[in-house]
Amino acid sequence: MDVTSHKDLDTPPPAPHAARDAKPVSVSVRAGHVASRYAVIGVWAAMIAVYTAAEPGLFLTEGTFQTIFGSQQSLVFLTMALLCTICVGEFVDLSVPATFGFSATILPVLVVDHGWGVWPAAAVAVLAAITVGVVNGLLVVVVGVNTIVATLGMSTFLGGISLWMSHLNTVSGLPAGFGRFALHPVAGLPISFFYGVALVAAFAYVLAFTPLGRHIRFVGANREVSRLSGIHVNRIRLGSFVASGALCGAGAIIAVAALGGYNPTTSDTLLLPTFASVFLGTAILQPGRFNPIGTFVGIYFLETGILGLQLLGLEAWVSSVFYGGVLIAAVTIATVLRRRST
């Protein structure tokens, strides 16, 4: 009878052939993985170089830098609001710009037309946006209405209410001191830029390092598996709509403070930039995944491209062409690179 030593008992079984034959990841695969993450950032740097060479002394200036990074705060809040629902698998909330415009119209109307104080009016405006989020959530999550249908109807409804409240005009005349809340300069940029940075950083932290963020990702990936795992799926879905409304309201207050008033017709122009930035973000840092930091980079990538083309003498229509064309090209390139890397 063979006697097996204690040493032999402690020795792990031989590895399977697949494990023994596994080869280290090649340099080309690693390069493709890196390229899929940072391709858009590389295109951004190349675009800046081209604009600088084409317009020396005009593009690469402090004024251009301030225009790019000091004028997109509304879009930062809108994209983060849209991400709240997209990350849990709700495609797509079309009411985000209208909710923003609704809240932004309430504030100056209450202050200018009805004599309210600025901050009480701001609180009502944010609560109104949150209420819209609650109603959207109940319609989609509890009643079961299709997300696109519910939010498209809500968008049209809010647009009409906003036009009625403003009498089809720009409502302005807010106290001058209120503007400092958004325009106070910090390091050459308005403080509202840093509000956006803080929001994006907080959102990214929640998604990456908290149980709530993991639950959000799980729900967005597979609701049924998440439900079987004990996650309160409907609670998270409803909460995403409420959070979206809250961010729309907060962004509206900052926008009104910066502008001194608001015209509700401008809300319609925010739909394409919001969606373009969010979907472009899937080609940055985390290919194929909606993520706050990638979206943040996408916002300023698009603004850089549009501003550079306008400085070259192109007309205002170029923004629509650029938003659509660059979005398709960037996402396609990132997808191809990601496939090669895997």
mmCIF file of C-alpha atoms in Angstrom:
data_model
loop_
_atom_site.group_PDB
_atom_site.id
_atom_site.type_symbol
_atom_site.label_atom_id
_atom_site.label_comp_id
_atom_site.label_asym_id
_atom_site.label_seq_id
_atom_site.Cartn_x
_atom_site.Cartn_y
_atom_site.Cartn_z
ATOM 1 C CA MET A 1 0.000 0.000 0.000
ATOM 2 C CA ASP A 2 1.363 3.365 -0.963
ATOM 3 C CA VAL A 3 1.827 5.780 1.841
ATOM 4 C CA THR A 4 1.222 9.444 0.988
ATOM 5 C CA SER A 5 3.366 11.853 2.917
ATOM 6 C CA HIS A 6 1.983 14.876 4.765
ATOM 7 C CA LYS A 7 3.824 17.064 2.290
ATOM 8 C CA ASP A 8 2.024 15.413 -0.596
ATOM 9 C CA LEU A 9 -1.327 16.025 1.061
ATOM 10 C CA ASP A 10 -0.605 19.728 1.388
ATOM 11 C CA THR A 11 0.496 20.073 -2.213
ATOM 12 C CA PRO A 12 -2.231 21.664 -4.379
ATOM 13 C CA PRO A 13 -3.432 19.743 -7.388
ATOM 14 C CA PRO A 14 -1.800 20.536 -10.699
ATOM 15 C CA ALA A 15 -3.246 23.535 -12.515
ATOM 16 C CA PRO A 16 -5.596 22.942 -15.427
ATOM 17 C CA HIS A 17 -4.115 23.071 -18.896
ATOM 18 C CA ALA A 18 -5.785 26.440 -19.560
ATOM 19 C CA ALA A 19 -4.126 27.979 -16.514
ATOM 20 C CA ARG A 20 -0.726 26.433 -17.302
ATOM 21 C CA ASP A 21 -0.882 27.513 -20.898
ATOM 22 C CA ALA A 22 -2.113 31.054 -20.150
ATOM 23 C CA LYS A 23 0.061 33.702 -21.706
ATOM 24 C CA PRO A 24 0.730 37.170 -20.326
ATOM 25 C CA VAL A 25 -1.251 40.003 -21.809
ATOM 26 C CA SER A 26 0.589 41.366 -24.828
ATOM 27 C CA VAL A 27 1.786 44.915 -25.134
ATOM 28 C CA SER A 28 -0.577 45.543 -28.050
ATOM 29 C CA VAL A 29 -3.583 44.427 -25.990
ATOM 30 C CA ARG A 30 -2.545 46.690 -23.121
ATOM 31 C CA ALA A 31 -2.054 49.569 -25.538
ATOM 32 C CA GLY A 32 -5.501 48.980 -26.988
ATOM 33 C CA HIS A 33 -6.994 48.963 -23.482
ATOM 34 C CA VAL A 34 -5.338 52.290 -22.653
ATOM 35 C CA ALA A 35 -6.335 53.774 -26.009
ATOM 36 C CA SER A 36 -9.977 52.824 -25.480
ATOM 37 C CA ARG A 37 -9.978 54.757 -22.221
ATOM 38 C CA TYR A 38 -8.115 57.865 -23.312
ATOM 39 C CA ALA A 39 -8.734 58.150 -27.065
ATOM 40 C CA VAL A 40 -11.137 61.080 -26.700
ATOM 41 C CA ILE A 41 -8.725 62.900 -24.396
ATOM 42 C CA GLY A 42 -6.026 62.443 -27.021
ATOM 43 C CA VAL A 43 -8.344 63.820 -29.702
ATOM 44 C CA TRP A 44 -9.103 66.753 -27.384
ATOM 45 C CA ALA A 45 -5.385 67.569 -27.067
ATOM 46 C CA ALA A 46 -4.911 67.264 -30.841
ATOM 47 C CA MET A 47 -7.912 69.505 -31.450
ATOM 48 C CA ILE A 48 -6.476 72.186 -29.172
ATOM 49 C CA ALA A 49 -3.157 71.981 -31.030
ATOM 50 C CA VAL A 50 -4.882 72.370 -34.420
ATOM 51 C CA TYR A 51 -6.947 75.358 -33.285
ATOM 52 C CA THR A 52 -3.892 76.977 -31.743
ATOM 53 C CA ALA A 53 -1.946 76.593 -34.994
ATOM 54 C CA ALA A 54 -4.860 77.844 -37.104
ATOM 55 C CA GLU A 55 -5.571 80.877 -34.926
ATOM 56 C CA PRO A 56 -2.317 81.796 -33.163
ATOM 57 C CA GLY A 57 -2.847 84.345 -30.445
ATOM 58 C CA LEU A 58 -6.621 83.929 -30.554
ATOM 59 C CA PHE A 59 -7.516 80.440 -29.381
ATOM 60 C CA LEU A 60 -4.910 79.654 -26.747
ATOM 61 C CA THR A 61 -5.649 82.639 -24.504
ATOM 62 C CA GLU A 62 -6.916 83.184 -20.979
ATOM 63 C CA GLY A 63 -10.211 84.494 -22.355
ATOM 64 C CA THR A 64 -10.806 81.303 -24.335
ATOM 65 C CA PHE A 65 -9.982 79.193 -21.300
ATOM 66 C CA GLN A 66 -12.461 81.154 -19.185
ATOM 67 C CA THR A 67 -15.147 80.879 -21.875
ATOM 68 C CA ILE A 68 -14.801 77.107 -22.126
ATOM 69 C CA PHE A 69 -14.658 76.302 -18.418
ATOM 70 C CA GLY A 70 -16.791 79.141 -17.105
ATOM 71 C CA SER A 71 -19.934 78.720 -19.168
ATOM 72 C CA GLN A 72 -21.042 75.083 -18.889
ATOM 73 C CA GLN A 73 -22.226 74.808 -15.288
ATOM 74 C CA SER A 74 -25.856 74.294 -16.287
ATOM 75 C CA LEU A 75 -24.841 71.414 -18.536
ATOM 76 C CA VAL A 76 -22.843 69.792 -15.732
ATOM 77 C CA PHE A 77 -25.902 69.665 -13.480
ATOM 78 C CA LEU A 78 -28.171 68.537 -16.303
ATOM 79 C CA THR A 79 -25.888 65.685 -17.326
ATOM 80 C CA MET A 80 -25.515 64.502 -13.739
ATOM 81 C CA ALA A 81 -29.307 64.597 -13.399
ATOM 82 C CA LEU A 82 -29.661 62.462 -16.523
ATOM 83 C CA LEU A 83 -27.020 60.033 -15.255
ATOM 84 C CA CYS A 84 -29.067 59.465 -12.096
ATOM 85 C CA THR A 85 -31.740 57.657 -14.083
ATOM 86 C CA ILE A 86 -29.576 56.193 -16.852
ATOM 87 C CA CYS A 87 -27.320 54.425 -14.346
ATOM 88 C CA VAL A 88 -30.313 52.479 -13.006
ATOM 89 C CA GLY A 89 -31.363 51.484 -16.515
ATOM 90 C CA GLU A 90 -34.067 54.076 -17.221
ATOM 91 C CA PHE A 91 -33.654 55.013 -20.906
ATOM 92 C CA VAL A 92 -34.226 57.871 -21.307
ATOM 93 C CA ASP A 93 -35.511 60.762 -19.199
ATOM 94 C CA LEU A 94 -36.464 63.407 -21.758
ATOM 95 C CA SER A 95 -37.865 65.761 -19.120
ATOM 96 C CA VAL A 96 -34.511 66.795 -17.619
ATOM 97 C CA PRO A 97 -34.080 70.074 -19.590
ATOM 98 C CA ALA A 98 -37.771 70.979 -19.116
ATOM 99 C CA THR A 99 -37.547 70.353 -15.357
ATOM 100 C CA PHE A 100 -34.484 72.578 -15.263
ATOM 101 C CA GLY A 101 -36.312 75.311 -17.202
ATOM 102 C CA PHE A 102 -39.431 74.973 -15.048
ATOM 103 C CA SER A 103 -37.433 75.502 -11.868
ATOM 104 C CA ALA A 104 -35.394 78.310 -13.439
ATOM 105 C CA THR A 105 -38.601 80.111 -14.444
ATOM 106 C CA ILE A 106 -40.249 79.827 -11.031
ATOM 107 C CA LEU A 107 -37.427 81.658 -9.237
ATOM 108 C CA PRO A 108 -37.478 84.984 -11.159
ATOM 109 C CA VAL A 109 -41.264 84.917 -11.490
ATOM 110 C CA LEU A 110 -41.718 84.698 -7.725
ATOM 111 C CA VAL A 111 -39.076 87.360 -7.033
ATOM 112 C CA VAL A 112 -39.812 89.871 -9.788
ATOM 113 C CA ASP A 113 -43.552 89.444 -10.325
ATOM 114 C CA HIS A 114 -44.677 88.537 -6.810
ATOM 115 C CA GLY A 115 -42.136 90.227 -4.532
ATOM 116 C CA TRP A 116 -40.712 87.131 -2.862
ATOM 117 C CA GLY A 117 -37.267 87.023 -1.295
ATOM 118 C CA VAL A 118 -34.610 85.365 -3.411
ATOM 119 C CA TRP A 119 -33.842 82.420 -1.140
ATOM 120 C CA PRO A 120 -37.445 81.470 -0.291
ATOM 121 C CA ALA A 121 -38.166 81.570 -4.021
ATOM 122 C CA ALA A 122 -35.096 79.427 -4.677
ATOM 123 C CA ALA A 123 -36.302 76.866 -2.126
ATOM 124 C CA VAL A 124 -39.714 76.688 -3.822
ATOM 125 C CA ALA A 125 -38.050 76.286 -7.229
ATOM 126 C CA VAL A 126 -35.947 73.349 -6.024
ATOM 127 C CA LEU A 127 -38.961 71.738 -4.322
ATOM 128 C CA ALA A 128 -40.912 72.077 -7.566
ATOM 129 C CA ALA A 129 -38.172 70.251 -9.469
ATOM 130 C CA ILE A 130 -38.087 67.511 -6.820
ATOM 131 C CA THR A 131 -41.861 67.173 -7.115
ATOM 132 C CA VAL A 132 -41.487 66.637 -10.847
ATOM 133 C CA GLY A 133 -38.965 63.901 -10.125
ATOM 134 C CA VAL A 134 -41.372 62.247 -7.689
ATOM 135 C CA VAL A 135 -44.205 62.324 -10.235
ATOM 136 C CA ASN A 136 -41.946 60.901 -12.961
ATOM 137 C CA GLY A 137 -40.810 58.161 -10.621
ATOM 138 C CA LEU A 138 -44.349 57.206 -9.619
ATOM 139 C CA LEU A 139 -45.487 57.086 -13.232
ATOM 140 C CA VAL A 140 -42.580 54.935 -14.373
ATOM 141 C CA VAL A 141 -41.887 52.745 -11.340
ATOM 142 C CA VAL A 142 -45.291 52.350 -9.687
ATOM 143 C CA VAL A 143 -47.760 52.749 -12.556
ATOM 144 C CA GLY A 144 -45.453 51.183 -15.142
ATOM 145 C CA VAL A 145 -45.645 53.868 -17.843
ATOM 146 C CA ASN A 146 -42.861 53.686 -20.422
ATOM 147 C CA THR A 147 -40.029 56.028 -19.430
ATOM 148 C CA ILE A 148 -39.830 57.800 -22.781
ATOM 149 C CA VAL A 149 -43.590 58.330 -22.982
ATOM 150 C CA ALA A 150 -43.924 59.577 -19.394
ATOM 151 C CA THR A 151 -40.981 61.959 -19.533
ATOM 152 C CA LEU A 152 -41.774 63.243 -23.020
ATOM 153 C CA GLY A 153 -45.276 64.127 -21.864
ATOM 154 C CA MET A 154 -43.884 65.723 -18.704
ATOM 155 C CA SER A 155 -41.395 67.720 -20.756
ATOM 156 C CA THR A 156 -44.121 69.139 -22.986
ATOM 157 C CA PHE A 157 -46.354 69.871 -20.000
ATOM 158 C CA LEU A 158 -43.609 71.700 -18.077
ATOM 159 C CA GLY A 159 -42.587 73.657 -21.163
ATOM 160 C CA GLY A 160 -46.120 74.990 -21.553
ATOM 161 C CA ILE A 161 -46.414 75.871 -17.848
ATOM 162 C CA SER A 162 -43.083 77.703 -17.966
ATOM 163 C CA LEU A 163 -44.152 79.752 -20.987
ATOM 164 C CA TRP A 164 -47.436 80.595 -19.247
ATOM 165 C CA MET A 165 -45.693 81.734 -16.058
ATOM 166 C CA SER A 166 -43.223 83.921 -17.943
ATOM 167 C CA HIS A 167 -45.802 85.312 -20.402
ATOM 168 C CA LEU A 168 -43.502 84.180 -23.240
ATOM 169 C CA ASN A 169 -40.813 86.626 -22.110
ATOM 170 C CA THR A 170 -37.486 86.657 -20.340
ATOM 171 C CA VAL A 171 -38.077 87.327 -16.648
ATOM 172 C CA SER A 172 -35.187 89.334 -15.213
ATOM 173 C CA GLY A 173 -34.496 91.865 -12.485
ATOM 174 C CA LEU A 174 -33.085 89.767 -9.658
ATOM 175 C CA PRO A 175 -30.982 91.513 -6.978
ATOM 176 C CA ALA A 176 -27.418 92.094 -8.110
ATOM 177 C CA GLY A 177 -25.987 90.498 -4.998
ATOM 178 C CA PHE A 178 -27.588 87.171 -5.876
ATOM 179 C CA GLY A 179 -25.236 86.855 -8.838
ATOM 180 C CA ARG A 180 -22.246 86.455 -6.546
ATOM 181 C CA PHE A 181 -23.590 83.050 -5.568
ATOM 182 C CA ALA A 182 -22.648 81.843 -9.063
ATOM 183 C CA LEU A 183 -20.166 84.381 -10.418
ATOM 184 C CA HIS A 184 -17.757 85.024 -7.546
ATOM 185 C CA PRO A 185 -14.303 84.542 -9.120
ATOM 186 C CA VAL A 186 -12.077 81.738 -7.840
ATOM 187 C CA ALA A 187 -8.735 81.113 -9.583
ATOM 188 C CA GLY A 188 -9.945 83.026 -12.635
ATOM 189 C CA LEU A 189 -13.177 81.040 -12.971
ATOM 190 C CA PRO A 190 -16.664 81.568 -11.541
ATOM 191 C CA ILE A 191 -17.315 79.662 -8.343
ATOM 192 C CA SER A 192 -20.128 77.796 -10.085
ATOM 193 C CA PHE A 193 -17.479 75.833 -12.004
ATOM 194 C CA PHE A 194 -16.259 74.401 -8.716
ATOM 195 C CA TYR A 195 -19.816 73.558 -7.690
ATOM 196 C CA GLY A 196 -19.877 71.337 -10.757
ATOM 197 C CA VAL A 197 -16.499 69.789 -9.955
ATOM 198 C CA ALA A 198 -17.673 68.984 -6.430
ATOM 199 C CA LEU A 199 -20.888 67.441 -7.749
ATOM 200 C CA VAL A 200 -19.074 65.224 -10.269
ATOM 201 C CA ALA A 201 -16.515 64.111 -7.677
ATOM 202 C CA ALA A 202 -19.240 63.258 -5.165
ATOM 203 C CA PHE A 203 -21.266 61.347 -7.768
ATOM 204 C CA ALA A 204 -18.209 59.391 -8.911
ATOM 205 C CA TYR A 205 -17.337 58.537 -5.302
ATOM 206 C CA VAL A 206 -20.849 57.282 -4.561
ATOM 207 C CA LEU A 207 -20.873 55.040 -7.636
ATOM 208 C CA ALA A 208 -17.409 53.623 -7.063
ATOM 209 C CA PHE A 209 -16.997 53.308 -3.301
ATOM 210 C CA THR A 210 -20.372 53.017 -1.579
ATOM 211 C CA PRO A 211 -22.951 50.227 -1.220
ATOM 212 C CA LEU A 212 -25.550 52.549 -2.765
ATOM 213 C CA GLY A 213 -23.373 52.988 -5.835
ATOM 214 C CA ARG A 214 -22.917 49.235 -6.200
ATOM 215 C CA HIS A 215 -26.650 48.716 -5.887
ATOM 216 C CA ILE A 216 -27.275 51.358 -8.535
ATOM 217 C CA ARG A 217 -24.891 49.569 -10.913
ATOM 218 C CA PHE A 218 -26.479 46.190 -10.159
ATOM 219 C CA VAL A 219 -29.977 47.517 -10.811
ATOM 220 C CA GLY A 220 -28.849 49.095 -14.055
ATOM 221 C CA ALA A 221 -27.243 45.831 -15.186
ATOM 222 C CA ASN A 222 -30.033 43.419 -14.268
ATOM 223 C CA ARG A 223 -33.107 44.280 -12.238
ATOM 224 C CA GLU A 224 -34.331 40.732 -11.719
ATOM 225 C CA VAL A 225 -31.000 39.454 -10.409
ATOM 226 C CA SER A 226 -30.759 42.527 -8.183
ATOM 227 C CA ARG A 227 -34.224 41.848 -6.780
ATOM 228 C CA LEU A 228 -33.345 38.228 -6.056
ATOM 229 C CA SER A 229 -30.196 39.452 -4.303
ATOM 230 C CA GLY A 230 -32.286 41.441 -1.838
ATOM 231 C CA ILE A 231 -31.806 44.903 -3.332
ATOM 232 C CA HIS A 232 -34.805 47.237 -3.131
ATOM 233 C CA VAL A 233 -34.944 47.780 -6.881
ATOM 234 C CA ASN A 234 -38.049 49.967 -7.088
ATOM 235 C CA ARG A 235 -36.867 52.116 -4.213
ATOM 236 C CA ILE A 236 -33.600 52.806 -6.026
ATOM 237 C CA ARG A 237 -35.389 53.497 -9.310
ATOM 238 C CA LEU A 238 -37.786 55.935 -7.656
ATOM 239 C CA GLY A 239 -34.924 57.580 -5.780
ATOM 240 C CA SER A 240 -33.041 58.110 -9.029
ATOM 241 C CA PHE A 241 -35.897 60.214 -10.424
ATOM 242 C CA VAL A 242 -36.097 62.232 -7.204
ATOM 243 C CA ALA A 243 -32.334 62.841 -7.241
ATOM 244 C CA SER A 244 -32.558 63.858 -10.890
ATOM 245 C CA GLY A 245 -35.204 66.457 -10.066
ATOM 246 C CA ALA A 246 -33.147 67.788 -7.172
ATOM 247 C CA LEU A 247 -30.082 68.255 -9.377
ATOM 248 C CA CYS A 248 -32.168 69.999 -12.040
ATOM 249 C CA GLY A 249 -33.450 72.391 -9.381
ATOM 250 C CA ALA A 250 -30.001 73.089 -7.951
ATOM 251 C CA GLY A 251 -28.555 73.686 -11.415
ATOM 252 C CA ALA A 252 -31.437 76.022 -12.252
ATOM 253 C CA ILE A 253 -30.742 78.194 -9.200
ATOM 254 C CA ILE A 254 -27.089 78.522 -10.187
ATOM 255 C CA ALA A 255 -28.006 79.345 -13.799
ATOM 256 C CA VAL A 256 -30.509 82.021 -12.790
ATOM 257 C CA ALA A 257 -28.015 83.561 -10.380
ATOM 258 C CA ALA A 258 -25.435 83.766 -13.172
ATOM 259 C CA LEU A 259 -27.844 85.152 -15.795
ATOM 260 C CA GLY A 260 -29.943 87.424 -13.580
ATOM 261 C CA GLY A 261 -33.123 85.938 -15.063
ATOM 262 C CA TYR A 262 -34.346 83.234 -17.393
ATOM 263 C CA ASN A 263 -36.140 82.657 -20.673
ATOM 264 C CA PRO A 264 -37.903 79.257 -20.696
ATOM 265 C CA THR A 265 -37.533 78.889 -24.465
ATOM 266 C CA THR A 266 -33.814 78.233 -23.966
ATOM 267 C CA SER A 267 -34.560 74.913 -22.276
ATOM 268 C CA ASP A 268 -35.201 73.261 -25.632
ATOM 269 C CA THR A 269 -31.643 74.018 -26.741
ATOM 270 C CA LEU A 270 -30.209 72.040 -23.804
ATOM 271 C CA LEU A 271 -31.553 68.633 -24.821
ATOM 272 C CA LEU A 272 -28.981 67.731 -27.489
ATOM 273 C CA PRO A 273 -25.902 68.948 -25.536
ATOM 274 C CA THR A 274 -27.053 67.045 -22.456
ATOM 275 C CA PHE A 275 -27.508 63.726 -24.232
ATOM 276 C CA ALA A 276 -24.423 64.194 -26.419
ATOM 277 C CA SER A 277 -22.229 64.783 -23.373
ATOM 278 C CA VAL A 278 -23.632 61.834 -21.419
ATOM 279 C CA PHE A 279 -23.245 59.364 -24.265
ATOM 280 C CA LEU A 280 -19.836 60.728 -25.222
ATOM 281 C CA GLY A 281 -18.817 60.044 -21.631
ATOM 282 C CA THR A 282 -19.186 56.301 -22.337
ATOM 283 C CA ALA A 283 -16.133 56.586 -24.603
ATOM 284 C CA ILE A 284 -13.956 58.136 -21.879
ATOM 285 C CA LEU A 285 -12.159 56.432 -18.949
ATOM 286 C CA GLN A 286 -14.705 53.593 -18.647
ATOM 287 C CA PRO A 287 -15.574 52.534 -22.218
ATOM 288 C CA GLY A 288 -19.120 51.325 -22.595
ATOM 289 C CA ARG A 289 -20.191 52.523 -19.160
ATOM 290 C CA PHE A 290 -21.976 55.714 -18.181
ATOM 291 C CA ASN A 291 -19.756 57.539 -15.712
ATOM 292 C CA PRO A 292 -19.681 61.058 -14.221
ATOM 293 C CA ILE A 293 -16.025 61.880 -14.854
ATOM 294 C CA GLY A 294 -16.173 60.801 -18.483
ATOM 295 C CA THR A 295 -19.304 62.903 -18.942
ATOM 296 C CA PHE A 296 -17.589 65.889 -17.336
ATOM 297 C CA VAL A 297 -14.680 65.588 -19.767
ATOM 298 C CA GLY A 298 -17.110 65.178 -22.646
ATOM 299 C CA ILE A 299 -18.855 68.450 -21.827
ATOM 300 C CA TYR A 300 -15.679 70.487 -22.178
ATOM 301 C CA PHE A 301 -14.427 68.452 -25.141
ATOM 302 C CA LEU A 302 -17.566 69.424 -27.059
ATOM 303 C CA GLU A 303 -17.411 73.050 -25.947
ATOM 304 C CA THR A 304 -13.759 73.284 -27.022
ATOM 305 C CA GLY A 305 -14.574 71.948 -30.472
ATOM 306 C CA ILE A 306 -17.534 74.247 -31.018
ATOM 307 C CA LEU A 307 -15.771 77.368 -29.765
ATOM 308 C CA GLY A 308 -12.724 76.649 -31.925
ATOM 309 C CA LEU A 309 -14.835 76.247 -35.047
ATOM 310 C CA GLN A 310 -16.712 79.468 -34.297
ATOM 311 C CA LEU A 311 -13.405 81.328 -33.849
ATOM 312 C CA LEU A 312 -12.458 80.037 -37.297
ATOM 313 C CA GLY A 313 -15.474 81.906 -38.681
ATOM 314 C CA LEU A 314 -18.114 79.200 -38.943
ATOM 315 C CA GLU A 315 -21.731 80.047 -38.180
ATOM 316 C CA ALA A 316 -23.841 79.025 -35.196
ATOM 317 C CA TRP A 317 -25.220 75.954 -37.017
ATOM 318 C CA VAL A 318 -21.873 74.271 -36.514
ATOM 319 C CA SER A 319 -22.791 73.380 -32.935
ATOM 320 C CA SER A 320 -25.522 70.951 -34.012
ATOM 321 C CA VAL A 321 -23.249 69.365 -36.614
ATOM 322 C CA PHE A 322 -20.424 69.036 -34.121
ATOM 323 C CA TYR A 323 -22.563 67.602 -31.332
ATOM 324 C CA GLY A 324 -23.964 64.909 -33.595
ATOM 325 C CA GLY A 325 -20.893 64.116 -35.686
ATOM 326 C CA VAL A 326 -18.324 63.986 -32.905
ATOM 327 C CA LEU A 327 -20.619 61.918 -30.718
ATOM 328 C CA ILE A 328 -20.983 59.219 -33.384
ATOM 329 C CA ALA A 329 -17.276 59.243 -34.277
ATOM 330 C CA ALA A 330 -15.990 59.176 -30.699
ATOM 331 C CA VAL A 331 -18.270 56.389 -29.532
ATOM 332 C CA THR A 332 -17.478 54.324 -32.635
ATOM 333 C CA ILE A 333 -13.726 54.691 -32.158
ATOM 334 C CA ALA A 334 -13.918 53.832 -28.465
ATOM 335 C CA THR A 335 -16.044 50.760 -29.220
ATOM 336 C CA VAL A 336 -13.593 49.455 -31.831
ATOM 337 C CA LEU A 337 -10.609 50.016 -29.555
ATOM 338 C CA ARG A 338 -12.369 48.301 -26.666
ATOM 339 C CA ARG A 339 -13.091 45.233 -28.814
ATOM 340 C CA ARG A 340 -9.451 45.025 -29.857
ATOM 341 C CA SER A 341 -8.275 45.316 -26.261
ATOM 342 C CA THR A 342 -10.489 42.402 -25.196
#
